[in-house]
Short mmCIF file of C-alpha atoms in Angstrom, two decimals:
data_model
loop_
_atom_site.label_atom_id
_atom_site.label_comp_id
_atom_site.label_asym_id
_atom_site.label_seq_id
_atom_site.Cartn_x
_atom_site.Cartn_y
_atom_site.Cartn_z
CA MET D 13 88.11 46.42 -118.50
CA SER D 14 85.10 47.59 -116.81
CA ALA D 15 85.83 48.18 -113.13
CA VAL D 16 82.10 48.62 -112.15
CA ALA D 17 81.62 45.20 -113.53
CA GLY D 18 83.98 43.58 -111.08
CA THR D 19 82.42 44.72 -108.20
CA ALA D 20 80.92 41.38 -107.03
CA ALA D 21 84.48 39.69 -107.74
CA ALA D 22 86.27 42.31 -105.75
CA VAL D 23 83.89 42.16 -102.72
CA GLN D 24 84.22 38.37 -102.40
CA GLU D 25 87.96 39.06 -101.98
CA LEU D 26 87.45 41.20 -98.69
CA ASP D 27 87.50 40.04 -95.23
CA GLY D 28 84.46 40.14 -92.90
CA ASP D 29 85.42 43.39 -91.43
CA GLN D 30 86.26 45.12 -94.82
CA ARG D 31 82.54 44.05 -95.93
CA ALA D 32 81.03 45.56 -93.06
CA ALA D 33 82.94 48.94 -93.48
CA LEU D 34 81.82 48.68 -97.42
CA ASP D 35 78.18 48.20 -96.29
CA ALA D 36 78.47 51.34 -93.86
CA CYS D 37 80.39 53.62 -96.45
CA VAL D 38 77.62 52.63 -99.22
CA VAL D 39 74.86 53.38 -96.84
CA ALA D 40 76.08 56.69 -95.91
CA ALA D 41 77.18 57.79 -99.09
CA LEU D 42 73.58 56.93 -100.46
CA ALA D 43 72.22 59.05 -97.45
CA LEU D 44 74.56 61.99 -97.94
CA SER D 45 73.72 62.26 -101.77
CA SER D 46 69.97 62.16 -101.12
CA SER D 47 67.50 64.69 -100.23
CA GLU D 48 64.69 62.14 -99.88
CA GLY D 49 62.75 61.78 -96.33
CA GLU D 50 63.75 63.86 -93.54
CA ALA D 51 66.91 65.48 -92.55
CA GLN D 52 66.82 64.00 -88.87
CA GLY D 53 66.16 60.48 -90.26
CA ARG D 54 69.28 60.89 -92.72
CA MET D 55 71.46 62.26 -90.04
CA ARG D 56 70.46 59.22 -87.56
CA LEU D 57 71.18 56.66 -90.52
CA LEU D 58 74.56 58.31 -90.92
CA MET D 59 75.72 57.88 -87.29
CA GLU D 60 74.37 54.38 -87.37
CA CYS D 61 76.50 54.04 -90.33
CA HIS D 62 79.47 55.49 -88.51
CA GLY D 63 79.01 53.33 -85.58
CA ARG D 64 79.27 50.00 -87.95
CA TYR D 65 82.17 51.52 -89.78
CA VAL D 66 84.11 52.28 -86.18
CA ARG D 67 83.37 48.72 -85.27
CA SER D 68 84.69 47.17 -88.37
CA PHE D 69 88.32 48.45 -87.55
CA GLY D 70 88.27 46.55 -84.18
CA VAL D 71 91.18 47.44 -81.82
CA LEU D 72 94.51 47.31 -84.04
CA GLU D 73 93.44 50.16 -86.29
CA GLN D 74 91.85 53.49 -85.58
CA ALA D 75 88.74 54.44 -87.14
CA PRO D 76 88.23 58.14 -88.47
CA SER D 77 85.94 60.37 -86.65
CA TYR D 78 82.73 60.96 -88.04
CA GLU D 79 83.93 64.14 -89.49
CA VAL D 80 86.62 62.53 -91.13
CA PHE D 81 84.53 59.48 -92.39
CA ALA D 82 81.91 61.86 -94.10
CA ARG D 83 84.71 64.07 -95.76
CA ARG D 84 86.57 60.84 -97.25
CA LEU D 85 83.22 59.73 -98.52
CA ARG D 86 83.58 62.63 -101.19
CA GLY D 87 86.07 61.50 -103.64
CA GLY D 88 87.86 58.79 -101.80
CA ARG D 89 88.65 55.72 -103.51
CA VAL D 90 86.62 52.86 -102.14
CA ALA D 91 89.63 50.69 -100.90
CA ASP D 92 91.13 53.53 -99.08
CA LEU D 93 87.75 53.83 -96.93
CA LEU D 94 88.39 50.06 -95.86
CA PRO D 95 90.38 48.74 -93.00
CA GLY D 96 93.73 47.53 -94.12
CA ARG D 97 93.44 49.32 -97.36
CA PRO D 98 93.00 46.12 -99.87
CA GLN D 99 95.80 46.46 -102.46
CA GLY D 100 95.39 45.29 -106.41
CA SER D 101 91.49 45.59 -106.05
CA VAL D 102 89.00 47.18 -108.53
CA LEU D 103 87.86 48.96 -105.43
CA GLY D 104 90.82 51.05 -105.71
CA LYS D 105 89.70 52.46 -109.10
CA LEU D 106 86.22 53.21 -107.70
CA TRP D 107 84.70 55.87 -105.67
CA LEU D 108 81.23 56.41 -103.98
CA LEU D 109 80.61 60.12 -104.22
CA ASP D 110 82.38 62.48 -106.44
CA ASP D 111 84.25 65.83 -104.90
CA ASP D 112 80.79 67.16 -105.34
CA GLY D 113 78.98 64.77 -103.29
CA MET D 114 77.03 63.53 -106.49
CA PRO D 115 76.76 59.59 -106.56
CA SER D 116 79.22 57.42 -108.73
CA SER D 117 78.02 54.92 -111.18
CA ALA D 118 79.31 52.24 -108.58
CA LEU D 119 77.37 53.15 -105.78
CA HIS D 120 73.94 51.68 -106.73
CA ARG D 121 75.88 48.59 -107.91
CA LEU D 122 77.61 48.34 -104.62
CA ALA D 123 74.32 48.69 -103.00
CA VAL D 124 72.68 45.79 -104.31
CA GLU D 125 75.85 43.59 -104.42
CA ALA D 126 77.69 44.33 -101.27
CA SER D 127 75.30 45.79 -98.60
CA GLU D 128 73.51 44.36 -95.71
CA HIS D 129 71.68 47.36 -94.93
CA GLY D 130 71.11 48.90 -98.42
CA HIS D 131 67.37 48.48 -98.26
CA GLN D 132 67.27 51.19 -95.42
CA ALA D 133 69.20 53.90 -97.40
CA PRO D 134 67.25 56.36 -99.58
CA GLY D 135 66.47 56.16 -103.59
CA ILE D 136 67.81 52.51 -104.29
CA GLY D 137 66.71 51.22 -101.12
CA ALA D 138 63.20 50.95 -102.10
CA ASP D 139 64.46 49.10 -105.31
CA ILE D 140 65.91 46.71 -102.83
CA ARG D 141 62.93 46.53 -100.82
CA HIS D 142 60.98 45.68 -103.97
CA LEU D 143 63.40 42.93 -104.80
CA HIS D 144 63.23 41.26 -101.41
CA SER D 145 59.41 41.03 -101.91
CA LEU D 146 59.69 39.67 -105.08
CA LEU D 147 62.25 36.66 -103.77
CA ARG D 148 60.07 36.21 -100.72
CA ALA D 149 56.71 35.66 -103.00
CA VAL D 150 58.43 33.54 -105.14
CA GLY D 151 59.97 31.61 -102.08
CA MET D 152 63.52 32.29 -102.41
CA LEU D 153 64.17 33.97 -99.48
CA PRO D 154 62.45 32.92 -96.20
CA VAL D 155 60.40 35.94 -94.58
CA SER D 156 62.46 35.91 -91.38
CA THR D 157 65.67 36.66 -93.20
CA GLY D 158 67.44 39.10 -95.05
CA LEU D 159 69.95 39.34 -98.07
CA SER D 160 73.96 40.16 -97.12
CA ARG D 161 74.63 39.98 -100.99
CA ILE D 162 72.02 39.95 -103.64
CA SER D 163 73.40 37.53 -106.36
CA GLY D 164 72.59 37.94 -109.97
CA GLU D 165 72.15 34.22 -110.29
CA THR D 166 69.49 34.27 -107.28
CA VAL D 167 67.34 36.97 -108.85
CA GLN D 168 67.63 35.38 -112.66
CA HIS D 169 66.59 31.76 -111.06
CA ALA D 170 63.95 33.16 -109.12
CA VAL D 171 62.06 35.44 -111.78
CA PHE D 172 62.74 32.91 -114.52
CA ARG D 173 61.29 29.82 -112.70
CA ALA D 174 58.28 32.04 -111.32
CA LEU D 175 57.43 32.84 -115.10
CA GLY D 176 58.11 29.23 -116.28
CA ALA D 177 55.48 28.34 -113.94
CA ALA D 178 53.06 29.77 -116.44
CA GLY D 179 54.08 27.76 -119.15
CA PHE D 180 56.78 28.15 -121.76
CA GLU D 181 54.98 30.54 -123.88
CA ALA D 182 54.39 32.97 -121.26
CA TYR D 183 58.17 32.28 -119.82
CA THR D 184 59.02 33.73 -123.13
CA ARG D 185 56.98 36.25 -123.89
CA GLY D 186 57.60 37.67 -120.13
CA ARG D 187 61.29 37.38 -120.28
CA GLU D 188 61.55 39.29 -123.84
CA THR D 189 59.23 41.84 -122.61
CA MET D 190 61.60 42.44 -119.44
CA VAL D 191 64.53 42.60 -121.89
CA ARG D 192 62.86 44.56 -124.64
CA THR D 193 60.75 46.94 -122.56
CA PRO D 194 62.05 47.50 -119.00
CA VAL D 195 59.73 50.31 -118.91
CA LEU D 196 55.85 49.97 -119.41
CA THR D 197 52.84 51.79 -119.39
CA ARG D 198 50.41 50.19 -116.52
CA ARG D 199 47.78 49.63 -118.94
CA VAL D 200 50.18 47.54 -121.22
CA LEU D 201 51.40 45.59 -118.16
CA SER D 202 48.07 44.54 -117.18
CA ARG D 203 47.73 42.48 -120.43
CA ASN D 204 50.66 40.37 -119.40
CA THR D 205 49.09 38.52 -116.56
CA ALA D 206 52.58 36.53 -116.06
CA LEU D 207 54.41 39.66 -115.18
CA VAL D 208 51.52 41.07 -113.14
CA GLU D 209 51.45 38.06 -110.82
CA LEU D 210 55.24 38.20 -110.71
CA GLY D 211 55.25 41.74 -109.15
CA ALA D 212 58.48 42.62 -111.37
CA TYR D 213 57.50 46.15 -112.47
CA THR D 214 57.23 48.85 -109.73
CA GLY D 215 56.89 52.95 -109.79
CA ILE D 216 59.67 54.74 -111.52
CA SER D 217 62.28 55.57 -108.57
CA PRO D 218 62.53 59.31 -107.36
CA THR D 219 66.52 59.03 -108.48
CA ARG D 220 65.33 58.36 -111.88
CA GLN D 221 62.97 61.32 -112.40
CA PHE D 222 62.99 64.97 -112.15
CA GLY D 223 59.79 67.35 -112.04
CA GLY D 224 57.57 64.55 -112.46
CA LEU D 225 59.43 63.34 -115.82
CA TRP D 226 61.77 60.74 -116.81
CA ALA D 227 63.74 59.59 -119.90
CA ALA D 228 64.53 56.33 -121.29
CA CYS D 229 68.20 55.41 -122.14
CA PRO D 230 68.03 55.27 -126.23
CA MET D 231 70.07 51.78 -126.01
CA CYS D 232 68.50 49.86 -123.05
CA ARG D 233 64.95 51.60 -123.00
CA TRP D 234 65.44 51.90 -119.15
CA THR D 235 64.82 54.86 -116.89
CA MET D 236 68.19 57.04 -116.78
CA ARG D 237 69.46 58.58 -113.51
CA ALA D 238 68.76 61.98 -112.47
CA THR D 239 71.24 63.87 -110.51
CA TYR D 240 70.26 67.26 -109.51
CA ARG D 241 72.77 69.95 -109.47
CA PRO D 242 73.49 72.93 -107.32
CA ASN D 243 72.97 75.28 -110.46
CA GLY D 244 69.44 73.99 -111.03
CA MET D 245 70.52 71.76 -113.93
CA VAL D 246 69.87 67.92 -113.79
CA ASP D 247 72.20 65.22 -115.17
CA VAL D 248 70.45 62.50 -116.75
CA GLU D 249 72.54 59.46 -117.77
CA CYS D 250 72.49 55.59 -118.05
CA GLU D 251 73.37 53.61 -115.36
CA ASP D 252 75.26 51.52 -117.50
CA GLU D 253 78.94 52.62 -118.19
CA ARG D 254 79.18 51.65 -121.71
CA HIS D 255 75.83 53.12 -122.73
CA ARG D 256 77.12 56.59 -121.21
CA LEU D 257 80.48 56.27 -123.21
CA LEU D 258 78.40 55.75 -126.22
CA GLY D 259 76.61 58.73 -125.35
CA ALA D 260 73.78 58.04 -123.32
CA ARG D 261 74.34 61.26 -121.20
CA TYR D 262 72.01 64.42 -121.22
CA ARG D 263 71.84 67.75 -119.39
CA ALA D 264 68.06 68.87 -118.24
CA GLU D 265 67.42 72.19 -117.59
CA PRO D 266 63.98 74.24 -116.71
CA ILE D 267 62.31 76.53 -119.35
CA ALA D 268 59.36 78.54 -119.28
CA VAL D 269 57.35 75.33 -119.47
CA GLY D 270 58.67 72.19 -118.36
CA TRP D 271 62.12 70.85 -119.03
CA ARG D 272 64.73 70.74 -121.96
CA LEU D 273 66.89 67.69 -122.56
CA ALA D 274 70.14 68.54 -124.18
CA PRO D 275 72.87 65.59 -125.03
CA CYS D 276 76.21 65.60 -123.65
CA GLY D 277 78.19 63.13 -125.61
CA GLU D 278 78.49 62.35 -129.25
CA LEU D 279 75.19 60.77 -129.53
CA ARG D 280 72.47 63.23 -130.83
CA ILE D 281 69.34 61.23 -130.28
CA VAL D 282 67.36 63.20 -127.64
CA PRO D 283 64.92 60.74 -125.85
CA GLU D 284 61.42 61.91 -125.31
CA LEU D 285 60.35 63.28 -121.57
CA LEU D 286 57.62 61.51 -120.45
CA PRO D 287 55.43 61.56 -117.42
CA VAL D 288 56.07 59.55 -114.36
CA GLU D 289 52.39 59.12 -113.83
CA GLY D 290 51.07 55.78 -115.72
CA TYR D 291 54.50 54.25 -116.03
CA VAL D 292 56.07 51.38 -114.24
CA ALA D 293 59.90 49.98 -114.33
CA LEU D 294 62.02 47.03 -113.49
CA PRO D 295 63.99 47.83 -110.36
CA TYR D 296 67.92 48.35 -110.69
CA ALA D 297 68.83 44.79 -110.06
CA LEU D 298 66.32 43.42 -112.56
CA TRP D 299 67.59 45.97 -115.20
CA LEU D 300 70.96 44.74 -114.37
CA TRP D 301 70.68 41.14 -114.41
CA VAL D 302 67.61 40.47 -116.75
CA THR D 303 67.61 43.45 -119.16
CA LEU D 304 71.19 43.63 -119.84
CA PRO D 305 72.37 40.28 -120.26
CA GLY D 306 69.17 39.62 -122.46
CA LEU D 307 70.45 42.48 -124.81
CA LEU D 308 73.60 40.68 -125.37
CA GLU D 309 71.65 37.49 -125.90
CA VAL D 310 69.63 38.80 -128.54
CA GLU D 311 72.46 40.55 -130.19
CA LEU D 312 74.60 37.26 -130.36
CA ARG D 313 71.54 35.36 -131.50
CA ASP D 314 71.46 37.74 -134.56
CA ARG D 315 75.05 37.85 -135.26
CA LEU D 316 75.24 34.09 -135.16
CA VAL D 317 72.37 33.76 -137.56
CA ALA D 318 73.85 36.19 -139.97
CA LEU D 319 76.88 33.46 -140.02
CA GLY D 320 74.50 30.69 -140.94
CA ALA D 321 74.29 29.45 -137.57
CA GLU D 322 70.92 28.09 -136.25
CA VAL D 323 70.19 29.49 -132.83
CA ARG D 324 67.39 28.59 -130.39
CA LEU D 325 66.95 31.43 -127.84
CA TRP D 326 66.42 30.23 -124.15
CA PRO D 327 65.79 26.75 -125.31
CA PHE D 328 65.19 25.08 -122.03
CA GLY D 329 63.64 27.94 -119.80
CA ASP D 330 66.64 29.03 -117.36
CA ALA D 331 69.04 26.12 -118.17
CA TYR D 332 70.96 28.23 -120.47
CA ASP D 333 70.38 31.19 -123.07
CA LEU D 334 71.60 30.28 -126.74
CA HIS D 335 71.71 26.70 -128.13
CA VAL D 336 73.80 27.00 -131.26
CA THR D 337 74.58 24.45 -133.94
CA ARG D 338 75.80 25.00 -137.57
CA PRO D 339 73.99 23.12 -140.46
CA ARG D 340 75.76 19.52 -141.45
CA ARG D 341 78.38 20.04 -138.50
CA SER D 342 78.11 17.87 -135.03
CA ARG D 343 79.30 20.63 -132.64
CA VAL D 344 76.57 22.41 -130.35
CA TRP D 345 77.39 25.34 -128.24
CA ARG D 346 75.51 25.83 -125.05
CA VAL D 347 75.87 29.40 -124.34
CA ASP D 348 75.19 31.12 -120.92
CA VAL D 349 75.54 34.82 -120.93
CA LYS D 350 76.81 37.08 -118.24
CA THR D 351 77.34 40.74 -118.33
CA TRP D 352 78.99 40.95 -114.81
CA ALA D 353 82.28 39.28 -113.51
CA ASP D 354 80.96 37.26 -110.58
CA PRO D 355 82.93 33.73 -109.67
CA TYR D 356 80.34 33.12 -107.08
CA GLY D 357 77.60 33.42 -109.56
CA LEU D 358 79.41 31.05 -112.33
CA ALA D 359 80.40 28.51 -109.33
CA GLN D 360 76.41 28.50 -108.39
CA LYS D 361 75.41 28.15 -111.97
CA LEU D 362 77.68 25.04 -112.28
CA ARG D 363 76.44 23.39 -109.39
CA GLU D 364 72.56 23.79 -110.43
CA ASP D 365 73.20 22.86 -114.06
CA PRO D 366 70.61 20.05 -114.75
CA GLU D 367 72.79 18.74 -117.66
CA GLY D 368 76.21 18.88 -116.07
CA PRO D 369 78.66 21.61 -117.39
CA GLY D 370 79.51 19.36 -120.31
CA GLU D 371 80.23 22.00 -123.29
CA LEU D 372 78.50 24.97 -121.29
CA CYS D 373 80.14 28.30 -122.46
CA PHE D 374 79.92 31.09 -120.27
CA VAL D 375 80.19 34.31 -122.37
CA VAL D 376 80.87 37.54 -120.98
CA PRO D 377 80.78 40.78 -123.17
CA GLU D 378 84.12 41.88 -124.69
CA HIS D 379 84.84 44.80 -122.56
CA LEU D 380 85.27 42.08 -119.58
CA ARG D 381 88.06 40.39 -121.28
CA GLY D 382 90.35 41.12 -118.33
CA TYR D 383 88.42 39.12 -115.81
CA LEU D 384 88.50 35.71 -118.11
CA PRO D 385 92.09 34.72 -116.00
CA LEU D 386 89.47 34.62 -112.84
CA LEU D 387 86.61 33.27 -114.34
CA ARG D 388 88.42 30.41 -115.92
CA ARG D 389 89.82 29.27 -112.29
CA VAL D 390 86.47 28.92 -111.18
CA VAL D 391 85.36 26.66 -114.14
CA ARG D 392 88.71 24.85 -114.08
CA ASP D 393 88.16 21.03 -114.48
CA SER D 394 84.28 21.32 -114.64
CA GLY D 395 84.24 20.91 -118.39
CA ALA D 396 82.72 24.08 -118.81
CA ARG D 397 84.51 27.15 -120.72
CA VAL D 398 84.40 31.25 -120.40
CA LEU D 399 85.00 33.18 -123.40
CA THR D 400 83.93 36.74 -124.62
CA ASP D 401 81.29 37.43 -127.16
CA ALA D 402 83.79 38.18 -129.61
CA ASP D 403 85.45 34.95 -128.89
CA LEU D 404 82.01 32.88 -129.33
CA VAL D 405 81.42 34.40 -132.98
CA ALA D 406 84.84 33.74 -134.31
CA GLU D 407 84.68 30.16 -133.05
CA VAL D 408 81.14 29.52 -134.40
CA GLU D 409 82.45 31.26 -137.63
CA GLY D 410 85.41 29.13 -138.02
CA ALA D 411 83.60 25.76 -136.99
#
C-alpha cells in the first residue's frame, strides 16, 4: 500500500495545531534541502518556520529548540515531528529529509496538499505559485486569498472547466495532451490555443534540471527530479514511487563534455538528456492530478476494450472519466478514476456530480487497495462505489 499516496487522507485526521506544525516542517525541510536563492533568505525562512512550529505546541508541550528542530527534520518520521505524535497514521511511515538532508518522495506532495506556506519555499514554491495564478485566472481562487490545502478535485475542476470553455474538441485535445505529453517544446505548445490560454505549462523547475539539462521518466514522460549529491553525482528519478520501483531511477555523472546517465534499477531504458531551453512542463500538481490519473484512464480503456466492452473516454467533460457498456447487456459503469486516497476529494465529487452519484464508480489503482475501507465510508449511503482497477476489470469481464 502506498503511504505517500495517502498523505491527503492523513492530513485530514490532524488537528489544527498538528497541521500548523506540519506546514512549518515541510517548508523548513524544503529550505534546508535547497541551494536556491540567498543563504540569508533561506535562514530567515527557517527561523520563521521554527517560530510557527513553536507556537503550534501551545503551553502544554515544550517545543524543541531550533537546533533540535533542524536536526530532527533529517531522518525523523513525520508523525514524530508533530505535537501529540499522532499514532497509527501513514505519516509515521514517511520522512521529509533523509539522513543526508536529501528530500524524500513525500516532501513535494505534502507541500501542495498540506502546506499553507508552500509557495514561500524554494523549488516547489514556484510550481505552487504558478498553480495559484492558474486557479485565480480561471476564477477558482479570489485574488485576495491563498490556499491552505490544494485539493486534487479543485485543480482538476478548474483546468477541465477552462478547457471545456473552448469546446469539446479543444477540451479532449488539451486533456489528452496533458496526459500524454506533460513536457512540450514551446513551439508545439504554441499550436494548442486552449493550452496557451490556460497557462498550464511553465518553465522546467530548477529542482528537475541539472547542468541546463532534464530527462523524462520513461513511463509518464514528465521531468524527473534531480538531486545533487555531495560527490558531484546527481540522482535523477521520477516523483512517482511506483515508477521508481519499476526502474525510473538514474545516476548522472559529469563527463568531459556534458553528463552521462546510467540506470540504477532494473529498467535498462536510458532517457535522452534534453536542454532546458525551449521546453515547458506541467507543474507538479497538474502532473499529479491530471497526468497520472489520465494514464490510468487510458490504460483502463484499453484493457476494457480488449475484453469486448464499449468505452467512451471523458464522455461528458468533467462529469466522469469512462462510460463503459457491454454489447447486448443493459448494465452501465460510470467510472471516475482517482490515483490518490483522498476522502475529502470523494466527498466533494459526490456533492458536485450533476447526475447524482447513482452507479458512479470511483476507481483507485490496485496499490491503494488498503484505503478502500476508508474511502467506502465516505461514499456510504450515496449509491456510489469505490473499487480498484483490477476489481473493475474483473467485474466488467464477468458481466
